[in-house]
């Protein structure tokens, strides 16, 4: 509302962010875990007095440094670039509150880069103790970046007491901060182990390789075990709404949580097999473990983002950059009058659909594409008529908690419905007079957002009219997902007749 929207109808900003975020998160956790992993390998090589182990460690060091310095920095800048374009409102809010957190992160990043270069270029040329110390500086500064960014990222999910006091420290050390820092630390160790197994699978067989395979598989299995309690702690501190989304209210999130659990089990079992028999660390096994690691981290980040819905900053700002505190005003005075980046201020018959489009861009596009593969509004709304959509939009947040409340007045809801039903779905736009409602229309207006008419053949098969009529008085009791139906008794009778017909009557 206060910023223009970068409108890419078929792709959606969310997809862009997801794309770069998953790559960056993978690389950045890699960098942190890699620091600790290199120190551990180097120490092991000294203990075993093995030149070969040392040379493998040095080769790993070169790869880690290239990866973090080049790929890590590019995607790291890229992620803030893209998020700032897709959600300028959210990023601006974070910068205004956490600018010193970011500044500190940059200091540690510079330290990390310097330590990484010194570590690699003095490998084998410096005395062992000092060289390991440089390794520690590299690891600790990388970990400090994780520590600092976690404070800001998890603030978005659980602002906690910040909501009352607006203090930097309360926001930074928010309720999910510690579980998240520990969870991510072990996830970064997991990434290092997963990487080690993968690269080692291409090396020629030797005693040194076998020892490192065994050692790296320990990093995988122990990290997974240690991630579990922190994952549970993480979920336990989520606000009620986010918890219920994760635990079942959002089918999409539940699917992703299953991916995390399955991938962890796969990585754990294969890691254990490789530990017991290092010669089994073939390229394809190591590739499966690697992919499982990628799925764990990708799905975890996606879930954390999705659990915030409908907010970008929980309880403060919705995903569509509208502040929660502005809602009453926008619903009373109207959205278009208050928004900065729209062309229509007053809705007329002629500009109604254009106004609807502008409202869509500012309020729905944050999560819905138009004709894209991801959450396509044309697909999602295809069963709904103009009147059904109008009613749906007005109570959108009540029906579906994960969507923000509609921030506009009745006229604007109608304009938005006219754009979706008329321009996007090619349906007829006409106002229905209340008195003339027939069963089909009542159904479309109130039930079609969740039910297809055909479902009722099974759903209420064998119900008589009295039972159907009674059910209409207490839909919310039949299933907690259903909102109560507030029709007049006469409308309920009409709907009963219609549903009875759909069910195929009493058999
Ligand atoms: C915060 C993200 C978000 C925003 C903003 C959002 N939606 Fe949705 N919407 C979703 C998700 C996610 C689904 C589908 C969930 C599924 O299919 O499991 C959905 C589903 C729908 C559906 C299908 C019916 C249903 O209840 O599943 C309609 C219609 C819809 N949205 C309309 C809108 C309109 C109109 C707006 C703008 C006023 C909007 N949405 C804004 C996330 C959002
Ligand atoms: C927000 C979504 C939503 C809306 C709107 C909705 N329902 Fe449902 N309804 C559900 C869900 C979820 C179920 C569980 C069964 C299923 O998965 O279909 C259900 C189940 C039912 C059942 C079977 C109940 C039982 O005990 O087996 C009936 C009857 C029903 N709905 C009627 C309606 C009618 C009539 C309307 C419109 C006035 C309506 N629903 C609107 C989500 C909804």
Coordinates of C-alpha atoms and ligand atoms in Angstrom, one line a residue:
X1 CA 0.0 0.0 0.0
X2 CA 2.9 2.3 0.9
X3 CA 5.1 0.8 -1.8
X4 CA 4.7 -0.2 -5.4
X5 CA 4.3 -3.9 -6.1
X6 CA 6.6 -5.7 -8.5
X7 CA 3.9 -7.5 -10.4
X8 CA 4.9 -10.7 -12.2
X9 CA 1.5 -12.3 -12.5
X10 CA 2.6 -15.8 -13.7
X11 CA 5.6 -16.2 -11.4
X12 CA 4.8 -14.5 -8.1
X13 CA 7.4 -12.9 -5.8
X14 CA 7.2 -15.8 -3.4
X15 CA 8.6 -18.2 -6.0
X16 CA 11.5 -15.8 -6.7
X17 CA 12.3 -15.6 -3.0
X18 CA 12.0 -19.3 -2.5
X19 CA 14.3 -20.0 -5.4
X20 CA 17.2 -17.8 -4.2
X21 CA 16.5 -18.4 -0.5
X22 CA 16.8 -22.2 -0.7
X23 CA 20.2 -22.0 -2.5
X24 CA 21.5 -19.4 -0.2
X25 CA 20.4 -21.1 3.0
X26 CA 22.0 -24.3 1.8
X27 CA 25.3 -22.5 1.1
X28 CA 25.3 -20.4 4.2
X29 CA 24.7 -23.3 6.6
X30 CA 27.4 -25.2 4.7
X31 CA 29.9 -22.4 5.4
X32 CA 29.2 -22.5 9.1
X33 CA 29.3 -26.3 9.5
X34 CA 32.2 -26.4 7.1
X35 CA 34.3 -24.3 9.5
X36 CA 33.9 -26.8 12.3
X37 CA 34.3 -29.8 10.0
X38 CA 37.6 -28.5 8.6
X39 CA 39.1 -28.0 12.1
X40 CA 37.9 -31.5 13.1
X41 CA 39.4 -33.1 9.9
X42 CA 42.7 -31.3 10.4
X43 CA 42.9 -32.4 14.0
X44 CA 42.2 -36.0 13.0
X45 CA 44.9 -35.9 10.4
X46 CA 47.5 -34.6 12.9
X47 CA 46.5 -37.3 15.4
X48 CA 46.9 -40.0 12.8
X49 CA 50.0 -38.4 11.4
X50 CA 48.5 -38.9 7.9
X51 CA 49.8 -36.8 5.0
X52 CA 47.0 -38.0 2.8
X53 CA 44.3 -36.9 5.3
X54 CA 46.0 -33.5 5.5
X55 CA 45.9 -33.2 1.7
X56 CA 42.2 -34.2 1.6
X57 CA 41.5 -31.5 4.2
X58 CA 43.3 -28.9 2.2
X59 CA 41.3 -29.8 -0.9
X60 CA 38.1 -29.5 1.1
X61 CA 39.3 -26.1 2.5
X62 CA 39.7 -24.8 -1.1
X63 CA 36.2 -25.9 -2.1
X64 CA 34.6 -24.5 1.1
X65 CA 36.3 -21.2 0.6
X66 CA 35.4 -20.8 -3.0
X67 CA 31.8 -21.8 -2.2
X68 CA 31.3 -19.4 0.7
X69 CA 33.2 -16.5 -0.7
X70 CA 31.8 -16.6 -4.2
X71 CA 28.5 -18.3 -4.2
X72 CA 27.7 -17.4 -0.6
X73 CA 28.3 -13.7 -1.1
X74 CA 26.4 -13.5 -4.4
X75 CA 23.3 -15.3 -3.2
X76 CA 23.6 -13.5 0.1
X77 CA 23.4 -10.1 -1.6
X78 CA 20.8 -11.5 -4.0
X79 CA 18.5 -12.6 -1.3
X80 CA 18.2 -9.1 0.2
X81 CA 18.0 -7.6 -3.2
X82 CA 15.1 -9.8 -4.2
X83 CA 13.3 -9.6 -0.8
X84 CA 13.6 -5.8 -0.8
X85 CA 12.0 -5.7 -4.2
X86 CA 9.2 -8.2 -3.5
X87 CA 8.4 -7.0 0.0
X88 CA 9.8 -3.5 0.5
X89 CA 7.4 -2.9 3.4
X90 CA 8.6 -5.8 5.4
X91 CA 12.3 -5.2 4.8
X92 CA 12.0 -1.5 5.5
X93 CA 10.4 -2.4 8.8
X94 CA 13.2 -4.8 9.7
X95 CA 15.9 -2.3 8.8
X96 CA 14.4 0.4 10.9
X97 CA 14.3 -1.9 13.9
X98 CA 17.5 -4.0 13.5
X99 CA 20.0 -2.0 11.6
X100 CA 22.8 -2.6 14.2
X101 CA 22.2 -6.3 14.1
X102 CA 22.9 -6.2 10.4
X103 CA 25.9 -4.0 10.8
X104 CA 27.4 -6.4 13.3
X105 CA 26.7 -9.3 10.9
X106 CA 28.7 -7.6 8.2
X107 CA 31.6 -7.1 10.5
X108 CA 31.6 -10.9 11.2
X109 CA 31.3 -11.7 7.6
X110 CA 34.4 -9.6 6.8
X111 CA 36.3 -11.4 9.6
X112 CA 35.1 -14.8 8.2
X113 CA 36.4 -14.0 4.7
X114 CA 39.8 -12.9 6.0
X115 CA 40.2 -15.9 8.3
X116 CA 39.1 -18.2 5.5
X117 CA 41.8 -16.8 3.1
X118 CA 44.5 -17.0 5.8
X119 CA 43.4 -20.5 6.7
X120 CA 43.7 -21.8 3.1
X121 CA 46.9 -20.0 2.1
X122 CA 48.9 -20.9 5.2
X123 CA 47.8 -24.5 5.2
X124 CA 50.9 -26.6 5.8
X125 CA 53.1 -23.5 6.1
X126 CA 52.2 -22.4 9.6
X127 CA 52.7 -24.2 12.9
X128 CA 49.9 -26.5 13.6
X129 CA 48.5 -24.9 16.7
X130 CA 48.3 -21.4 15.2
X131 CA 46.8 -22.8 12.1
X132 CA 44.0 -24.5 14.0
X133 CA 43.4 -21.2 15.8
X134 CA 42.8 -19.5 12.5
X135 CA 40.4 -22.3 11.7
X136 CA 38.5 -21.5 14.9
X137 CA 38.3 -17.8 14.0
X138 CA 36.8 -18.7 10.7
X139 CA 34.2 -21.0 12.3
X140 CA 33.3 -18.7 15.1
X141 CA 32.8 -15.7 12.9
X142 CA 30.7 -17.7 10.5
X143 CA 28.7 -19.0 13.4
X144 CA 28.2 -15.4 14.6
X145 CA 26.6 -14.5 11.3
X146 CA 24.2 -17.3 11.8
X147 CA 23.6 -16.1 15.4
X148 CA 22.8 -12.5 14.3
X149 CA 20.7 -13.3 11.3
X150 CA 18.7 -15.9 13.3
X151 CA 17.7 -13.1 15.7
X152 CA 16.2 -11.1 12.9
X153 CA 14.6 -13.9 10.9
X154 CA 13.0 -15.5 13.9
X155 CA 11.7 -12.2 15.1
X156 CA 9.5 -12.3 12.0
X157 CA 8.0 -15.5 13.2
X158 CA 7.8 -14.9 17.0
X159 CA 8.1 -11.2 17.9
X160 CA 7.1 -12.1 21.5
X161 CA 7.4 -9.4 24.1
X162 CA 8.6 -6.9 21.4
X163 CA 5.0 -6.4 20.6
X164 CA 4.5 -4.6 23.9
X165 CA 7.8 -2.9 24.4
X166 CA 9.4 -2.4 21.0
X167 CA 12.9 -3.0 22.3
X168 CA 15.7 -4.3 20.1
X169 CA 16.8 -6.9 22.6
X170 CA 13.4 -8.3 23.3
X171 CA 12.9 -8.6 19.5
X172 CA 16.3 -10.1 18.9
X173 CA 16.2 -12.7 21.8
X174 CA 12.6 -13.6 20.9
X175 CA 10.9 -16.9 22.0
X176 CA 12.2 -19.0 19.0
X177 CA 15.7 -17.5 19.0
X178 CA 17.5 -20.2 21.0
X179 CA 15.8 -23.3 19.7
X180 CA 16.4 -21.9 16.2
X181 CA 20.1 -21.1 16.8
X182 CA 20.8 -24.7 18.1
X183 CA 18.7 -26.3 15.4
X184 CA 20.5 -24.4 12.7
X185 CA 23.9 -25.1 14.2
X186 CA 23.3 -28.9 14.1
X187 CA 21.7 -28.5 10.6
X188 CA 25.0 -26.8 9.5
X189 CA 27.0 -29.8 10.9
X190 CA 24.7 -32.1 9.0
X191 CA 25.4 -30.2 5.8
X192 CA 29.1 -30.5 6.3
X193 CA 28.9 -34.2 6.8
X194 CA 26.6 -34.7 3.9
X195 CA 29.0 -32.7 1.7
X196 CA 32.0 -34.7 2.9
X197 CA 30.4 -38.1 2.1
X198 CA 29.4 -36.9 -1.3
X199 CA 32.9 -35.6 -2.3
X200 CA 34.7 -38.6 -0.8
X201 CA 32.6 -41.0 -2.8
X202 CA 34.5 -39.9 -5.9
X203 CA 38.0 -40.4 -4.3
X204 CA 40.0 -43.5 -4.9
X205 CA 39.9 -46.1 -2.2
X206 CA 42.5 -45.8 0.6
X207 CA 42.7 -46.1 4.3
X208 CA 42.5 -42.4 4.8
X209 CA 39.4 -42.1 2.7
X210 CA 37.7 -44.9 4.6
X211 CA 38.5 -43.2 8.0
X212 CA 37.1 -39.9 6.7
X213 CA 33.9 -41.6 5.4
X214 CA 33.3 -43.2 8.7
X215 CA 34.0 -39.9 10.5
X216 CA 31.7 -37.8 8.1
X217 CA 28.9 -40.3 8.5
X218 CA 29.1 -39.7 12.3
X219 CA 28.6 -36.0 11.6
X220 CA 25.4 -36.8 9.7
X221 CA 23.8 -39.2 12.1
X222 CA 24.7 -37.4 15.3
X223 CA 23.5 -34.0 13.9
X224 CA 20.2 -35.5 12.9
X225 CA 19.7 -37.0 16.4
X226 CA 20.6 -33.6 18.0
X227 CA 18.3 -31.7 15.7
X228 CA 15.2 -33.5 16.9
X229 CA 14.9 -32.0 20.5
X230 CA 15.5 -28.5 19.1
X231 CA 12.9 -29.0 16.4
X232 CA 10.4 -30.0 19.1
X233 CA 11.4 -27.1 21.2
X234 CA 11.0 -24.8 18.2
X235 CA 7.5 -26.0 17.5
X236 CA 6.6 -25.7 21.1
X237 CA 7.3 -22.0 21.3
X238 CA 5.3 -21.1 18.2
X239 CA 2.2 -19.0 18.7
X240 CA -1.0 -21.0 18.8
X241 CA -2.1 -20.1 15.3
X242 CA 1.3 -21.0 13.7
X243 CA 1.3 -24.3 15.7
X244 CA -2.1 -25.3 14.5
X245 CA -1.0 -24.5 10.9
X246 CA 2.0 -26.7 11.3
X247 CA 0.1 -29.5 13.1
X248 CA -2.7 -29.8 10.5
X249 CA -4.7 -26.7 9.6
X250 CA -2.6 -26.1 6.5
X251 CA -2.5 -29.1 4.1
X252 CA 0.5 -27.6 2.3
X253 CA 2.6 -27.3 5.5
X254 CA 1.6 -30.7 6.7
X255 CA 2.9 -32.2 3.4
X256 CA 6.2 -30.3 3.8
X257 CA 6.7 -31.4 7.4
X258 CA 6.3 -35.0 6.2
X259 CA 9.1 -34.3 3.7
X260 CA 11.4 -33.2 6.5
X261 CA 10.7 -36.2 8.6
X262 CA 11.1 -38.7 5.7
X263 CA 14.3 -37.1 4.5
X264 CA 15.7 -37.1 8.0
X265 CA 15.0 -40.8 8.4
X266 CA 16.5 -41.6 5.0
X267 CA 19.7 -39.6 5.8
X268 CA 20.0 -41.2 9.2
X269 CA 19.6 -44.8 8.0
X270 CA 21.9 -44.4 5.1
X271 CA 24.4 -42.5 7.3
X272 CA 24.3 -45.4 9.7
X273 CA 24.8 -48.0 7.0
X274 CA 27.8 -46.1 5.6
X275 CA 29.3 -45.8 9.1
X276 CA 29.1 -49.5 9.6
X277 CA 30.4 -50.3 6.2
X278 CA 32.3 -47.3 4.7
X279 CA 32.9 -49.1 1.4
X280 CA 29.2 -48.7 0.7
X281 CA 29.6 -44.9 0.3
X282 CA 29.1 -45.1 -3.4
X283 CA 28.3 -42.0 -5.4
X284 CA 24.6 -42.8 -5.7
X285 CA 24.2 -43.5 -2.0
X286 CA 26.0 -40.3 -1.1
X287 CA 23.9 -38.4 -3.6
X288 CA 20.7 -39.7 -1.9
X289 CA 22.0 -38.5 1.5
X290 CA 23.0 -35.2 -0.1
X291 CA 19.5 -34.7 -1.6
X292 CA 17.9 -35.7 1.7
X293 CA 20.0 -33.0 3.4
X294 CA 18.8 -30.5 0.7
X295 CA 15.2 -31.4 1.3
X296 CA 15.5 -31.1 5.1
X297 CA 16.9 -27.6 4.9
X298 CA 14.7 -26.4 2.1
X299 CA 11.5 -27.7 3.6
X300 CA 12.5 -26.4 7.0
X301 CA 12.9 -22.9 5.7
X302 CA 9.7 -23.1 3.6
X303 CA 7.8 -24.2 6.7
X304 CA 9.2 -21.4 8.8
X305 CA 8.1 -18.9 6.2
X306 CA 4.7 -20.5 5.7
X307 CA 3.9 -20.8 9.4
X308 CA 4.0 -17.0 9.6
X309 CA 0.9 -16.7 7.4
X310 CA -1.0 -14.5 7.0
X311 CA 1.8 -12.3 8.3
X312 CA 5.2 -11.3 7.1
X313 CA 6.0 -10.1 10.6
X314 CA 3.7 -11.9 13.0
X315 CA 0.9 -9.7 14.5
X316 CA 2.5 -6.6 13.0
X317 CA 2.4 -6.7 9.2
X318 CA 0.5 -9.0 6.8
X319 CA 2.1 -10.7 3.9
X320 CA 0.7 -8.1 1.6
X321 CA 2.5 -5.3 3.4
X322 CA -0.6 -4.0 5.2
X323 CA -0.1 -3.2 8.9
X324 CA -2.5 -4.9 11.2
X325 CA -3.0 -1.6 13.0
X326 CA -4.3 0.1 9.8
X327 CA -7.0 -2.5 9.2
X328 CA -10.0 -0.8 10.9
X329 CA -9.3 2.4 9.1
X330 CA -9.0 0.7 5.7
X331 CA -12.1 -1.2 6.2
X332 CA -14.0 1.9 7.2
X333 CA -12.6 4.5 4.8
X334 CA -11.7 2.1 2.0
X335 CA -8.3 0.9 0.7
X336 CA -8.1 2.8 -2.5
X337 CA -8.5 6.2 -0.8
X338 CA -5.5 5.4 1.5
X339 CA -3.2 3.5 -0.8
X340 CA -0.2 5.4 -2.4
X341 CA 0.3 3.3 -5.5
X342 CA -3.1 2.9 -7.1
X343 CA -4.7 4.9 -10.0
X344 CA -8.4 4.4 -9.1
X345 CA -9.6 6.4 -6.1
X346 CA -13.4 6.3 -6.6
X347 CA -15.0 3.2 -8.0
X348 CA -17.5 3.6 -10.8
X349 CA -19.3 1.1 -13.1
X350 CA -16.6 1.7 -15.8
X351 CA -13.5 1.3 -13.7
X352 CA -14.8 -1.3 -11.3
X353 CA -12.7 -4.2 -12.7
X354 CA -9.6 -2.1 -13.0
X355 CA -10.0 -1.1 -9.3
X356 CA -10.5 -4.8 -8.6
X357 CA -7.2 -5.6 -10.3
X358 CA -5.3 -3.0 -8.3
X359 CA -6.8 -4.4 -5.1
X360 CA -5.8 -7.9 -6.2
X361 CA -2.2 -6.8 -6.8
X362 CA -1.9 -5.1 -3.5
X363 CA -3.8 -7.6 -1.3
X364 CA -3.8 -11.1 -2.9
X365 CA -0.8 -11.2 -5.3
X366 CA 1.6 -11.7 -2.4
X367 CA 0.4 -15.3 -2.3
X368 CA -1.5 -15.9 -5.5
X369 CA -0.3 -16.0 -9.1
X370 CA -2.5 -15.5 -12.1
X371 CA -2.2 -18.6 -14.2
X372 CA 1.1 -19.5 -12.6
X373 CA 2.0 -23.0 -11.3
X374 CA 1.9 -21.8 -7.7
X375 CA -1.4 -21.1 -5.9
X376 CA -3.1 -19.9 -9.1
X377 CA -6.1 -17.7 -8.2
X378 CA -7.9 -18.9 -11.4
X379 CA -7.6 -22.5 -10.3
X380 CA -8.5 -21.7 -6.6
X381 CA -11.5 -19.6 -7.4
X382 CA -12.8 -21.5 -10.4
X383 CA -15.9 -22.9 -8.7
X384 CA -17.0 -19.6 -7.2
X385 CA -19.5 -17.1 -8.7
X386 CA -19.3 -13.3 -8.4
X387 CA -21.6 -13.3 -5.4
X388 CA -19.9 -16.2 -3.8
X389 CA -16.5 -14.5 -4.1
X390 CA -17.9 -11.2 -2.7
X391 CA -19.1 -13.0 0.4
X392 CA -16.0 -15.1 0.6
X393 CA -13.7 -12.0 0.4
X394 CA -15.5 -10.3 3.2
X395 CA -14.9 -13.1 5.6
X396 CA -11.8 -14.5 4.1
X397 CA -9.6 -14.5 7.2
X398 CA -12.4 -16.1 9.3
X399 CA -12.9 -18.9 6.8
X400 CA -9.2 -19.4 6.2
X401 CA -6.9 -18.1 9.0
X402 CA -3.8 -18.2 6.7
X403 CA -5.2 -15.4 4.5
X404 CA -5.2 -11.8 5.8
X405 CA -8.5 -10.1 6.4
X406 CA -9.8 -8.1 3.5
X407 CA -8.6 -4.5 4.0
X408 CA -11.3 -2.5 2.3
X409 CA -15.0 -1.7 2.2
X410 CA -17.9 -3.6 0.7
X411 CA -17.7 -1.8 -2.6
X412 CA -14.1 -2.7 -2.9
X413 CA -14.8 -6.4 -2.1
X414 CA -17.3 -6.3 -5.0
X415 CA -14.8 -4.7 -7.3
X416 CA -12.2 -7.4 -6.4
X417 CA -14.8 -10.2 -6.9
X418 CA -15.7 -8.6 -10.3
X419 CA -12.1 -8.7 -11.4
X420 CA -11.6 -12.3 -10.4
X421 CA -14.9 -13.7 -11.5
X422 CA -15.3 -11.5 -14.6
X423 CA -11.9 -10.7 -16.0
X424 CA -10.0 -13.9 -14.9
X425 CA -12.8 -16.5 -15.0
X426 CA -15.0 -15.0 -17.6
X427 CA -18.2 -15.3 -15.5
X428 CA -21.2 -13.1 -15.5
X429 CA -21.3 -10.2 -13.1
X430 CA -24.7 -9.5 -11.7
X431 CA -26.2 -8.5 -8.4
X432 CA -28.7 -11.1 -7.2
X433 CA -31.7 -9.9 -5.3
X434 CA -32.0 -11.5 -1.9
X435 CA -35.6 -12.6 -2.2
X436 CA -35.0 -14.5 -5.4
X437 CA -32.3 -16.8 -4.1
X438 CA -32.6 -20.4 -5.3
X439 CA -30.8 -23.4 -3.7
X440 CA -28.0 -23.5 -6.2
X441 CA -27.2 -19.8 -5.7
X442 CA -27.3 -20.2 -1.9
X443 CA -24.9 -23.1 -2.2
X444 CA -22.5 -21.2 -4.5
X445 CA -22.5 -18.2 -2.2
X446 CA -21.9 -20.1 1.0
X447 CA -20.6 -23.6 0.4
X448 CA -18.8 -23.7 -2.9
X449 CA -15.5 -22.3 -1.6
X450 CA -14.9 -25.6 0.2
X451 CA -17.4 -28.1 -1.4
X452 CA -18.1 -29.3 -4.9
X453 CA -21.8 -30.2 -5.4
X454 CA -20.9 -33.7 -6.4
X455 CA -19.3 -34.4 -3.0
X456 CA -22.7 -34.4 -1.4
X457 CA -23.7 -37.6 -2.9
X458 CA -21.3 -39.3 -0.5
X459 CA -21.1 -36.7 2.2
X460 CA -24.8 -36.8 3.2
X461 CA -25.8 -40.0 1.5
X462 CA -29.0 -41.4 3.1
X463 CA -29.7 -38.3 5.1
X464 CA -33.4 -37.3 5.2
X465 CA -34.6 -33.7 4.9
X466 CA -35.0 -33.1 8.6
X467 CA -31.4 -34.2 9.3
X468 CA -30.1 -31.9 6.6
X469 CA -32.2 -29.0 7.9
X470 CA -30.9 -29.5 11.4
X471 CA -27.3 -29.8 10.2
X472 CA -27.6 -26.3 8.6
X473 CA -28.2 -24.8 12.1
X474 CA -25.0 -26.3 13.4
X475 CA -22.4 -26.6 10.6
X476 CA -19.7 -25.3 12.9
X477 CA -20.3 -28.3 15.3
X478 CA -20.2 -30.9 12.5
X479 CA -16.7 -29.9 11.5
X480 CA -14.5 -27.2 13.1
X481 CA -13.3 -26.1 9.7
X482 CA -16.8 -25.0 8.7
X483 CA -18.1 -21.5 9.5
X484 CA -21.7 -21.3 10.8
X485 CA -24.3 -20.7 8.1
X486 CA -26.4 -17.5 8.9
X487 CA -29.2 -17.8 6.3
X488 CA -32.8 -17.0 7.1
X489 CA -35.0 -20.0 8.0
X490 CA -36.6 -19.8 4.6
X491 CA -33.2 -19.8 2.8
X492 CA -32.2 -22.8 4.9
X493 CA -35.3 -24.7 3.7
X494 CA -34.4 -23.8 0.1
X495 CA -30.9 -25.1 0.6
X496 CA -32.2 -28.2 2.3
X497 CA -34.2 -29.1 -0.8
X498 CA -31.2 -28.5 -3.0
X499 CA -28.8 -30.6 -0.9
X500 CA -31.4 -33.3 -0.6
X501 CA -31.5 -33.5 -4.4
X502 CA -27.7 -33.5 -4.6
X503 CA -27.6 -36.5 -2.2
X504 CA -29.8 -38.5 -4.5
X505 CA -32.6 -38.7 -1.9
X506 CA -33.3 -41.4 0.6
X507 CA -32.4 -44.8 -0.8
Ligands
LIG1 C1 -0.8 -15.0 3.0 C2 -1.1 -15.6 1.8 C3 -2.4 -15.3 1.1 C4 -3.0 -14.1 0.7 C5 -2.4 -12.7 1.0 C6 -4.2 -14.5 0.0 N1 -4.3 -15.8 0.0 FE1 -5.9 -16.8 -0.9 N2 -5.0 -18.6 -0.4 C7 -3.8 -18.8 0.2 C8 -3.5 -20.2 0.2 C9 -2.2 -20.8 0.8 C10 -4.6 -20.9 -0.4 C11 -4.8 -22.3 -0.7 C12 -4.5 -23.3 0.3 C13 -4.7 -24.7 -0.2 O1 -5.1 -24.9 -1.4 O2 -4.4 -25.6 0.5 C14 -5.5 -19.8 -0.7 C15 -6.8 -20.1 -1.3 C16 -7.6 -19.2 -1.8 C17 -8.9 -19.5 -2.5 C18 -9.5 -20.9 -2.7 C19 -10.6 -21.2 -1.7 C20 -10.1 -21.7 -0.4 O3 -10.7 -21.3 0.7 O4 -9.2 -22.5 -0.3 C21 -9.4 -18.3 -2.9 C22 -10.7 -18.1 -3.6 C23 -8.5 -17.2 -2.4 N3 -7.4 -17.8 -1.8 C24 -8.7 -15.9 -2.6 C25 -7.9 -14.9 -2.2 C26 -8.1 -13.5 -2.4 C27 -9.3 -12.9 -3.1 C28 -7.1 -12.8 -1.7 C29 -6.9 -11.3 -1.6 C30 -7.9 -10.6 -1.0 C31 -6.2 -13.8 -1.2 N4 -6.7 -15.0 -1.4 C32 -5.1 -13.5 -0.5 C33 -3.0 -17.8 0.7 C34 -3.2 -16.4 0.6
LIG2 C1 -14.4 -23.2 5.1 C2 -14.8 -24.4 4.4 C3 -16.2 -24.9 4.5 C4 -17.4 -24.2 4.1 C5 -17.5 -22.8 3.7 C6 -18.4 -25.2 4.2 N1 -17.9 -26.4 4.6 FE1 -19.0 -28.1 4.9 N2 -17.4 -29.1 5.5 C7 -16.1 -28.6 5.4 C8 -15.1 -29.6 5.8 C9 -13.6 -29.5 5.9 C10 -15.9 -30.8 6.0 C11 -15.4 -32.2 6.4 C12 -15.6 -33.2 5.4 C13 -14.9 -33.0 4.1 O1 -13.7 -33.1 4.1 O2 -15.5 -32.7 3.1 C14 -17.3 -30.4 5.8 C15 -18.4 -31.3 6.0 C16 -19.7 -31.0 5.7 C17 -20.8 -31.9 5.9 C18 -20.7 -33.3 6.4 C19 -20.7 -33.2 7.9 C20 -20.7 -34.6 8.6 O3 -21.0 -34.6 9.7 O4 -20.4 -35.6 7.9 C21 -21.9 -31.2 5.5 C22 -23.3 -31.7 5.5 C23 -21.5 -29.9 5.0 N3 -20.1 -29.8 5.2 C24 -22.3 -28.9 4.5 C25 -22.0 -27.7 4.2 C26 -22.9 -26.7 3.7 C27 -24.4 -26.9 3.5 C28 -22.2 -25.5 3.6 C29 -22.7 -24.2 3.1 C30 -23.7 -23.6 3.8 C31 -20.8 -25.8 4.0 N4 -20.7 -27.1 4.3 C32 -19.8 -24.9 3.9 C33 -15.7 -27.3 5.1 C34 -16.6 -26.3 4.8

